[in-house]
Tab-separated table of C-alpha atoms and ligand atoms in Angstrom:
chain	number	residue	atom	x	y	z
X	849	MET	CA	18.926	41.214	7.720
X	850	ASN	CA	21.766	40.349	5.305
X	851	ILE	CA	21.790	43.613	3.297
X	852	CYS	CA	23.377	42.006	0.266
X	853	SER	CA	20.458	39.531	0.183
X	854	GLY	CA	19.240	41.224	-2.794
X	855	ILE	CA	15.831	41.896	-1.085
X	856	TRP	CA	15.052	45.447	-0.908
X	857	PHE	CA	12.365	46.948	1.121
X	858	ILE	CA	10.390	49.791	0.376
X	859	ARG	CA	9.704	52.187	3.044
X	860	GLY	CA	6.049	52.893	3.736
X	861	ALA	CA	4.126	54.348	6.669
X	862	SER	CA	3.323	50.912	7.826
X	863	GLY	CA	6.915	49.960	7.686
X	864	LEU	CA	7.592	52.134	10.752
X	865	SER	CA	7.321	50.117	14.237
X	866	ASN	CA	6.553	51.994	17.401
X	867	SER	CA	9.035	49.962	19.267
X	868	PRO	CA	12.268	51.772	20.101
X	869	ILE	CA	15.443	50.252	18.657
X	870	LEU	CA	17.501	52.570	20.928
X	871	SER	CA	16.431	53.630	24.194
X	872	ILE	CA	18.634	55.551	26.582
X	873	LYS	CA	17.385	56.141	30.243
X	874	ASP	CA	18.782	58.814	32.647
X	875	LEU	CA	22.325	58.629	31.222
X	876	THR	CA	24.983	60.424	33.257
X	877	TYR	CA	28.471	60.879	31.963
X	878	ALA	CA	31.629	62.897	32.937
X	879	PHE	CA	35.289	62.661	31.838
X	880	LYS	CA	37.617	61.962	34.750
X	881	GLY	CA	38.058	65.072	36.899
X	882	GLU	CA	35.493	66.931	34.699
X	883	ARG	CA	31.807	68.073	35.562
X	884	PRO	CA	29.025	65.879	33.891
X	885	ILE	CA	28.709	66.504	30.180
X	886	PHE	CA	25.018	64.842	30.402
X	887	GLN	CA	22.875	64.372	33.472
X	888	LYS	CA	19.884	61.824	33.571
X	889	LEU	CA	19.632	62.293	29.652
X	890	SER	CA	16.878	60.276	27.865
X	891	LEU	CA	16.159	59.495	24.310
X	892	ASP	CA	14.266	56.998	22.040
X	893	VAL	CA	14.636	56.337	18.427
X	894	LYS	CA	12.016	53.890	16.874
X	895	ALA	CA	12.769	51.305	14.262
X	896	GLY	CA	12.788	52.779	10.841
X	897	GLU	CA	13.110	56.579	12.083
X	898	PHE	CA	15.829	58.827	10.747
X	899	VAL	CA	16.701	60.951	13.881
X	900	SER	CA	19.478	63.627	13.988
X	901	LEU	CA	21.240	64.664	16.950
X	902	ILE	CA	22.349	68.406	16.692
X	903	GLY	CA	24.285	70.738	19.138
X	904	ALA	CA	27.065	73.257	19.367
X	905	SER	CA	30.569	72.037	19.172
X	906	GLY	CA	31.697	70.803	22.611
X	907	SER	CA	28.139	69.877	23.504
X	908	GLY	CA	28.857	66.178	23.823
X	909	LYS	CA	27.470	64.599	20.606
X	910	SER	CA	30.593	62.473	19.891
X	911	THR	CA	30.491	61.318	23.588
X	912	LEU	CA	27.052	60.375	23.453
X	913	PHE	CA	27.882	58.568	20.064
X	914	LYS	CA	30.757	56.713	21.967
X	915	LEU	CA	28.345	55.657	24.849
X	916	ILE	CA	25.923	54.467	22.323
X	917	THR	CA	28.306	52.428	20.345
X	918	GLY	CA	29.906	50.976	23.747
X	919	LEU	CA	33.470	52.787	22.955
X	920	LEU	CA	32.688	54.458	26.617
X	921	GLU	CA	30.764	53.213	29.460
X	922	PRO	CA	28.101	55.493	31.237
X	923	GLU	CA	28.597	56.398	34.916
X	924	GLN	CA	24.740	55.885	35.658
X	925	GLY	CA	21.982	55.097	33.356
X	926	GLU	CA	20.618	52.340	30.849
X	927	ILE	CA	21.211	52.123	26.949
X	928	TRP	CA	18.851	49.573	25.544
X	929	ILE	CA	19.470	48.290	21.988
X	930	ASP	CA	16.803	46.354	20.129
X	931	GLY	CA	14.855	45.621	23.603
X	932	GLN	CA	17.874	44.457	25.181
X	933	MET	CA	19.754	46.161	28.060
X	934	ALA	CA	23.258	46.520	26.350
X	935	GLY	CA	25.952	45.550	28.593
X	936	ASN	CA	28.814	45.066	26.029
X	937	ARG	CA	27.496	47.044	23.165
X	938	LEU	CA	30.530	46.859	20.895
X	939	GLY	CA	29.363	45.597	17.623
X	940	SER	CA	25.650	45.844	18.281
X	941	VAL	CA	25.095	49.026	16.181
X	942	GLY	CA	26.590	49.980	12.735
X	943	TYR	CA	28.682	53.218	13.334
X	944	MET	CA	30.537	55.573	11.240
X	945	PRO	CA	32.950	57.806	13.622
X	946	GLN	CA	33.587	61.510	13.100
X	947	LYS	CA	37.118	60.675	12.209
X	948	ASP	CA	39.817	57.945	11.084
X	949	LEU	CA	37.075	56.670	8.557
X	950	LEU	CA	39.019	54.198	6.684
X	951	LEU	CA	42.465	52.448	7.207
X	952	PRO	CA	45.007	54.251	4.900
X	953	TRP	CA	47.049	50.911	4.299
X	954	ARG	CA	43.920	48.829	3.323
X	955	THR	CA	42.429	49.040	-0.277
X	956	VAL	CA	38.673	49.940	-0.522
X	957	LEU	CA	37.848	46.276	-0.662
X	958	GLU	CA	39.835	45.588	2.393
X	959	ASN	CA	38.414	48.262	4.068
X	960	LEU	CA	34.928	46.968	3.421
X	961	LEU	CA	35.847	43.338	4.524
X	962	LEU	CA	36.726	44.509	8.026
X	963	PRO	CA	33.328	44.173	9.583
X	964	ILE	CA	33.098	40.611	8.036
X	965	GLU	CA	36.613	39.829	9.251
X	966	ILE	CA	35.479	40.907	12.991
X	967	THR	CA	32.427	38.476	12.689
X	968	LYS	CA	34.621	35.674	11.050
X	969	GLU	CA	32.297	34.989	8.366
X	970	SER	CA	33.610	33.856	4.808
X	971	LYS	CA	35.162	36.740	2.989
X	972	LYS	CA	35.192	34.956	-0.127
X	973	GLN	CA	31.582	34.517	-0.157
X	974	ARG	CA	30.826	38.250	0.448
X	975	ILE	CA	33.245	39.641	-2.034
X	976	PRO	CA	30.729	39.337	-5.145
X	977	GLU	CA	28.097	41.268	-2.915
X	978	ILE	CA	30.463	43.952	-1.825
X	979	LEU	CA	31.640	44.481	-5.595
X	980	GLU	CA	27.708	44.634	-6.404
X	981	TRP	CA	27.295	47.390	-3.769
X	982	LEU	CA	30.306	49.257	-4.713
X	983	SER	CA	28.682	49.679	-8.213
X	984	ARG	CA	25.422	50.592	-6.662
X	985	PHE	CA	27.357	53.258	-4.611
X	986	GLY	CA	28.871	54.619	-7.934
X	987	LEU	CA	32.345	53.025	-6.999
X	988	ALA	CA	32.755	50.187	-9.545
X	989	ASP	CA	36.269	49.285	-10.310
X	990	TYR	CA	37.365	51.206	-7.134
X	991	GLU	CA	37.869	48.057	-4.809
X	992	LYS	CA	41.573	48.070	-5.334
X	993	ALA	CA	42.021	51.874	-4.894
X	994	PHE	CA	43.659	52.885	-1.594
X	995	PRO	CA	41.529	55.601	0.469
X	996	GLN	CA	43.960	58.496	-0.527
X	997	GLU	CA	43.128	57.922	-4.126
X	998	LEU	CA	39.475	58.814	-3.739
X	999	SER	CA	37.433	62.158	-3.438
X	1000	GLY	CA	36.049	63.146	-0.207
X	1001	GLY	CA	32.535	62.248	-1.108
X	1002	MET	CA	33.921	58.884	-2.347
X	1003	LYS	CA	35.557	58.180	0.846
X	1004	GLN	CA	32.431	58.939	2.702
X	1005	ARG	CA	30.284	56.595	0.438
X	1006	VAL	CA	33.040	53.740	1.234
X	1007	ALA	CA	32.860	54.519	4.813
X	1008	PHE	CA	28.820	54.497	4.805
X	1009	LEU	CA	29.027	51.195	2.899
X	1010	ARG	CA	31.554	49.617	5.464
X	1011	THR	CA	28.854	50.708	8.186
X	1012	LEU	CA	26.171	48.897	6.213
X	1013	MET	CA	28.378	45.657	5.890
X	1014	THR	CA	27.857	45.246	9.649
X	1015	GLY	CA	24.264	44.138	8.825
X	1016	LYS	CA	23.097	46.094	11.652
X	1017	ASN	CA	19.408	47.784	11.646
X	1018	LEU	CA	20.796	50.724	13.705
X	1019	LEU	CA	23.415	52.942	12.101
X	1020	ILE	CA	24.876	55.745	14.070
X	1021	LEU	CA	26.741	58.373	11.902
X	1022	ASP	CA	28.797	61.101	13.459
X	1023	GLU	CA	28.932	63.869	11.234
X	1024	PRO	CA	29.620	61.911	8.082
X	1025	PHE	CA	29.415	64.591	5.650
X	1026	GLY	CA	31.223	67.421	7.868
X	1027	ALA	CA	34.132	67.766	5.966
X	1028	LEU	CA	32.628	67.822	2.576
X	1029	ASP	CA	32.182	71.103	0.326
X	1030	SER	CA	28.536	72.257	0.168
X	1031	LEU	CA	27.892	70.898	-3.519
X	1032	THR	CA	29.250	67.327	-2.636
X	1033	LYS	CA	27.436	67.417	0.594
X	1034	ARG	CA	24.067	68.214	-1.343
X	1035	ASN	CA	24.735	65.122	-3.590
X	1036	MET	CA	25.473	63.007	-0.526
X	1037	HIS	CA	21.939	64.104	0.715
X	1038	SER	CA	20.037	63.079	-2.174
X	1039	TRP	CA	21.952	59.739	-2.191
X	1040	LEU	CA	21.491	59.046	1.554
X	1041	LEU	CA	17.638	59.947	1.414
X	1042	GLY	CA	17.418	57.812	-1.850
X	1043	LEU	CA	19.205	54.723	0.066
X	1044	TRP	CA	17.376	55.433	3.436
X	1045	GLY	CA	14.012	55.168	1.686
X	1046	GLU	CA	14.757	51.826	-0.010
X	1047	LEU	CA	16.460	50.233	3.193
X	1048	GLN	CA	14.774	49.006	6.279
X	1049	LYS	CA	17.309	51.036	8.598
X	1050	THR	CA	17.149	53.291	11.513
X	1051	VAL	CA	19.610	56.066	11.434
X	1052	LEU	CA	20.670	58.278	14.380
X	1053	PHE	CA	22.634	60.950	12.496
X	1054	ILE	CA	24.933	63.537	14.325
X	1055	THR	CA	25.355	66.938	12.887
X	1056	HIS	CA	25.802	70.704	13.766
X	1057	ASP	CA	24.367	71.427	10.402
X	1058	LEU	CA	20.830	72.494	10.797
X	1059	GLU	CA	19.712	72.577	7.233
X	1060	GLU	CA	21.288	69.001	6.845
X	1061	ALA	CA	19.182	67.947	9.933
X	1062	ILE	CA	15.925	69.309	8.667
X	1063	LEU	CA	16.209	68.114	5.453
X	1064	LEU	CA	16.972	64.277	6.413
X	1065	SER	CA	15.288	63.729	9.455
X	1066	ASP	CA	11.938	62.608	11.050
X	1067	ARG	CA	12.792	64.134	14.419
X	1068	ILE	CA	15.614	66.042	15.911
X	1069	TYR	CA	17.249	65.917	19.343
X	1070	LEU	CA	18.799	69.205	20.319
X	1071	LEU	CA	21.554	68.641	22.881
X	1072	GLY	CA	22.212	71.993	24.873
X	1073	ARG	CA	23.087	72.736	28.371
X	1074	LYS	CA	19.730	71.926	29.556
X	1075	GLY	CA	19.672	68.627	28.401
X	1076	LEU	CA	17.836	67.309	24.976
X	1077	GLN	CA	14.961	68.769	23.413
X	1078	ASP	CA	12.886	66.466	21.096
X	1079	ILE	CA	11.628	68.428	17.831
X	1080	ASN	CA	9.465	66.953	15.178
X	1081	VAL	CA	10.049	67.669	11.410
X	1082	ASN	CA	6.728	67.674	9.968
X	1083	LEU	CA	7.742	67.959	6.303
X	1084	PRO	CA	6.667	65.642	3.713
X	1085	ARG	CA	8.449	62.890	2.155
X	1086	PRO	CA	9.941	62.129	-0.287
X	1087	ARG	CA	12.383	64.965	0.240
X	1088	ASN	CA	15.010	66.496	-2.151
X	1089	SER	CA	17.326	69.319	-1.638
X	1090	GLU	CA	14.656	71.839	-3.366
X	1091	LEU	CA	12.808	71.655	0.027
X	1092	ILE	CA	15.263	74.104	1.421
X	1093	TYR	CA	13.858	76.890	-0.331
X	1094	GLN	CA	10.197	76.257	0.763
X	1095	SER	CA	8.720	78.545	3.438
X	1096	ALA	CA	7.744	75.559	5.798
X	1097	PHE	CA	11.650	74.583	5.724
X	1098	ILE	CA	12.797	78.131	6.255
X	1099	THR	CA	10.330	78.537	9.190
X	1100	MET	CA	11.432	75.318	10.802
X	1101	ARG	CA	15.283	76.604	10.357
X	1102	LYS	CA	14.375	79.895	12.022
X	1103	GLU	CA	12.747	78.016	14.960
X	1104	LEU	CA	15.699	75.649	15.378
X	1105	GLU	CA	17.971	78.815	15.296
X	1106	ARG	CA	15.972	80.183	18.063
X	1107	LEU	CA	16.119	77.337	20.164
X	1108	ILE	CA	19.903	77.093	19.799
X	1109	ASP	CA	19.997	80.840	20.619
X	1110	ASN	CA	18.233	80.139	23.531
X	1111	GLU	CA	20.662	77.579	24.587
X	1112	SER	CA	23.685	79.713	24.402
I	1458	ATP	N1	38.652	61.988	25.897
I	1458	ATP	C1	38.328	63.147	26.732
I	1458	ATP	N2	38.728	63.583	27.888
I	1458	ATP	C2	38.323	64.707	28.437
I	1458	ATP	N3	37.244	65.612	27.736
I	1458	ATP	C3	37.099	65.276	26.645
I	1458	ATP	C4	37.333	63.897	26.040
I	1458	ATP	N4	36.695	63.919	24.818
I	1458	ATP	C5	35.841	65.046	24.675
I	1458	ATP	N5	36.021	65.605	25.768
I	1458	ATP	C6	35.279	67.081	26.167
I	1458	ATP	O1	33.896	66.716	26.239
I	1458	ATP	C7	33.120	67.729	25.498
I	1458	ATP	C8	32.170	67.173	24.630
I	1458	ATP	O2	33.030	66.695	23.467
I	1458	ATP	P1	32.399	66.209	22.199
I	1458	ATP	O3	33.577	65.804	21.299
I	1458	ATP	O4	31.487	64.909	22.537
I	1458	ATP	O5	31.616	67.169	21.442
I	1458	ATP	P2	30.848	67.328	20.215
I	1458	ATP	O6	29.526	67.857	20.438
I	1458	ATP	O7	30.974	65.866	19.331
I	1458	ATP	O8	31.611	68.793	19.240
I	1458	ATP	P3	31.930	68.460	17.938
I	1458	ATP	O9	30.795	69.109	17.147
I	1458	ATP	O10	33.271	69.669	17.778
I	1458	ATP	O11	32.409	67.399	17.099
I	1458	ATP	C9	34.295	68.912	24.966
I	1458	ATP	O12	34.203	69.885	26.145
I	1458	ATP	C10	35.494	68.106	25.040
I	1458	ATP	O13	36.423	68.747	25.455
I	1459	MG	MG1	31.816	65.266	17.525
């Protein structure tokens, strides 16, 4: 789908399909000379789902991100994207890495044109759409600014917009709000929930922030030494940041903390 087509999809229960857009089967990976980080790891993310991947620092979240996006190749196992066994996966998902988000020598607009340059589409044609998106993202008139002139939250929104500009249905975000203060983070949560509610996208969201994972997700995968645990988040939508004070949320948080403690 061209996200700039002006067509907006309203998410409803019927919008969720049961077919996995991402399917990982028996994935094993080790860095050279190290013991495996994962062994026979499997996961599924269905079209339209918001799934978080949580785990302690060093548990392998970013490594899994790199394997899915094609920046690393698995030793064993299969990665399926959109029903295709993905050999050369680079460019088949929209992704936002944990670090090095924006190119400092490029303006906001030039950063946003990067995915379009890669696919060799006409940049001129897409610029009006990009400017419209910047305005929607609260960044009107910032197209000529350089990343260092933006606040943390603004940088994250530009980076997320660049991920959207790939036009891909599956978005993988590696700790996108990890470096933000709690107030900005909270605003970004509302913003992301609203956007995800409107766009027909599937999100795999990597974080080590439990509250963030519960607030945003349909399901959570907990990555630990024993592999992955699949946890359902049975909290109603639409959600907002007030949810964190509700007893069902607090119970879920305690349960997750217990599962993480069992891992360590
Ligand atoms: N290029 C590399 N070569 C060797 N080991 C690596 C490399 N990259 C990561 N590792 C190791 O792999 C393990 C998992 O790292 P990874 O970055 O995937 O963790 P993470 O869960 O994303 O952590 P964090 O929450 O801190 O971002 C760590 O022990 C790390 O030291
Ligand atoms: Mg990481």
